[in-house]
Amino acid sequence: MAVNSLRRETLDKLLKTLAKHYSLIILDSPPLLHAPDARVLMGKSSTTILVTKWARTKKKSVKAALGLVNRPDQKIAGILLNMTNIKTSTSQTSHH
């Protein structure tokens, strides 16, 4: 279910209030490609960190998500590789 205009107004008020008290606010969202709410939250932020899942997120999905984030008013701080398997990460990355 997409964020409706009333919830967007409430979110705007909440973020303004939080910004008065905190220098950093982190918004955790559902997957960017599959949830309209994630794009709404991204529009409320100045910086995005794209979270990907180790050995699960496809390159084409990362490229598509980066395409959504690639806007003049949006800064990409980086890509976080989540749920990395320490035992296999060294051997797998050395073969790429």
mmCIF file of C-alpha atoms in Angstrom:
data_model
loop_
_atom_site.group_PDB
_atom_site.id
_atom_site.type_symbol
_atom_site.label_atom_id
_atom_site.label_comp_id
_atom_site.label_asym_id
_atom_site.label_seq_id
_atom_site.Cartn_x
_atom_site.Cartn_y
_atom_site.Cartn_z
ATOM 1 C CA MET A 1 0.000 0.000 0.000
ATOM 2 C CA ALA A 2 1.480 3.346 -1.033
ATOM 3 C CA VAL A 3 1.906 6.197 1.393
ATOM 4 C CA ASN A 4 -1.133 8.458 1.063
ATOM 5 C CA SER A 5 -0.996 12.262 1.214
ATOM 6 C CA LEU A 6 -2.166 12.431 4.850
ATOM 7 C CA ARG A 7 0.586 10.049 5.944
ATOM 8 C CA ARG A 8 3.091 12.034 3.853
ATOM 9 C CA GLU A 9 2.142 15.232 5.704
ATOM 10 C CA THR A 10 2.524 13.434 9.033
ATOM 11 C CA LEU A 11 5.900 12.106 7.934
ATOM 12 C CA ASP A 12 7.025 15.595 6.885
ATOM 13 C CA LYS A 13 6.072 16.989 10.304
ATOM 14 C CA LEU A 14 7.809 14.137 12.099
ATOM 15 C CA LEU A 15 11.027 14.579 10.105
ATOM 16 C CA LYS A 16 11.057 18.345 10.725
ATOM 17 C CA THR A 17 10.629 17.757 14.457
ATOM 18 C CA LEU A 18 13.367 15.126 14.536
ATOM 19 C CA ALA A 19 15.732 17.366 12.530
ATOM 20 C CA LYS A 20 15.521 19.964 15.307
ATOM 21 C CA HIS A 21 16.954 17.454 17.771
ATOM 22 C CA TYR A 22 19.210 15.179 15.726
ATOM 23 C CA SER A 23 21.918 15.785 13.131
ATOM 24 C CA LEU A 24 21.396 12.362 11.533
ATOM 25 C CA ILE A 25 18.112 10.548 10.935
ATOM 26 C CA ILE A 26 18.185 7.086 9.371
ATOM 27 C CA LEU A 27 15.096 5.888 7.507
ATOM 28 C CA ASP A 28 14.956 2.136 6.960
ATOM 29 C CA SER A 29 12.688 1.247 4.067
ATOM 30 C CA PRO A 30 11.408 -1.804 2.245
ATOM 31 C CA PRO A 31 13.191 -2.809 -0.991
ATOM 32 C CA LEU A 32 13.400 0.164 -3.351
ATOM 33 C CA LEU A 33 12.395 -1.723 -6.491
ATOM 34 C CA HIS A 34 9.343 -3.389 -4.978
ATOM 35 C CA ALA A 35 7.749 -0.849 -2.670
ATOM 36 C CA PRO A 36 6.444 2.611 -3.579
ATOM 37 C CA ASP A 37 6.852 3.593 0.086
ATOM 38 C CA ALA A 38 10.607 3.193 -0.268
ATOM 39 C CA ARG A 39 10.678 5.774 -3.067
ATOM 40 C CA VAL A 40 8.592 8.152 -0.945
ATOM 41 C CA LEU A 41 11.054 7.807 1.942
ATOM 42 C CA MET A 42 13.988 8.270 -0.427
ATOM 43 C CA GLY A 43 12.402 11.520 -1.583
ATOM 44 C CA LYS A 44 12.400 12.736 2.011
ATOM 45 C CA SER A 45 16.119 12.111 2.488
ATOM 46 C CA SER A 46 19.202 13.946 1.286
ATOM 47 C CA THR A 47 21.454 10.890 1.170
ATOM 48 C CA THR A 48 20.846 7.247 0.321
ATOM 49 C CA ILE A 49 22.731 4.108 1.265
ATOM 50 C CA LEU A 50 21.716 1.207 -0.949
ATOM 51 C CA VAL A 51 21.593 -2.062 1.011
ATOM 52 C CA THR A 52 22.152 -5.255 -0.964
ATOM 53 C CA LYS A 53 22.068 -8.858 0.181
ATOM 54 C CA TRP A 54 25.237 -10.943 -0.203
ATOM 55 C CA ALA A 55 24.977 -13.510 -3.030
ATOM 56 C CA ARG A 56 21.253 -12.737 -3.510
ATOM 57 C CA THR A 57 20.892 -9.259 -5.008
ATOM 58 C CA LYS A 58 21.407 -9.387 -8.766
ATOM 59 C CA LYS A 59 23.617 -6.853 -10.572
ATOM 60 C CA LYS A 60 20.696 -5.747 -12.737
ATOM 61 C CA SER A 61 18.669 -5.008 -9.582
ATOM 62 C CA VAL A 62 21.481 -2.894 -8.147
ATOM 63 C CA LYS A 63 21.780 -0.990 -11.436
ATOM 64 C CA ALA A 64 18.002 -0.438 -11.560
ATOM 65 C CA ALA A 65 17.951 0.819 -7.955
ATOM 66 C CA LEU A 66 20.902 3.123 -8.622
ATOM 67 C CA GLY A 67 18.969 4.476 -11.608
ATOM 68 C CA LEU A 68 16.116 5.441 -9.278
ATOM 69 C CA VAL A 69 18.512 7.109 -6.859
ATOM 70 C CA ASN A 70 20.433 8.968 -9.574
ATOM 71 C CA ARG A 71 18.838 12.394 -9.112
ATOM 72 C CA PRO A 72 20.489 15.814 -8.743
ATOM 73 C CA ASP A 73 18.981 16.339 -5.274
ATOM 74 C CA GLN A 74 19.938 12.863 -4.022
ATOM 75 C CA LYS A 75 23.427 11.866 -2.894
ATOM 76 C CA ILE A 76 24.457 8.209 -2.829
ATOM 77 C CA ALA A 77 26.661 7.626 0.207
ATOM 78 C CA GLY A 78 27.460 4.048 -0.780
ATOM 79 C CA ILE A 79 26.299 0.485 -1.080
ATOM 80 C CA LEU A 80 26.126 -1.724 1.998
ATOM 81 C CA LEU A 81 26.644 -5.444 1.482
ATOM 82 C CA ASN A 82 24.367 -7.116 4.022
ATOM 83 C CA MET A 83 24.413 -10.681 5.381
ATOM 84 C CA THR A 84 27.915 -11.370 4.113
ATOM 85 C CA ASN A 85 29.168 -14.893 4.685
ATOM 86 C CA ILE A 86 32.677 -14.426 6.104
ATOM 87 C CA LYS A 87 33.622 -18.041 5.412
ATOM 88 C CA THR A 88 32.915 -17.837 1.692
ATOM 89 C CA SER A 89 33.422 -14.139 0.961
ATOM 90 C CA THR A 90 37.200 -14.336 0.636
ATOM 91 C CA SER A 91 37.190 -17.279 -1.752
ATOM 92 C CA GLN A 92 34.308 -15.954 -3.850
ATOM 93 C CA THR A 93 35.640 -12.426 -4.265
ATOM 94 C CA SER A 94 39.073 -13.640 -5.287
ATOM 95 C CA HIS A 95 37.565 -15.416 -8.314
ATOM 96 C CA HIS A 96 35.786 -12.328 -9.761
#
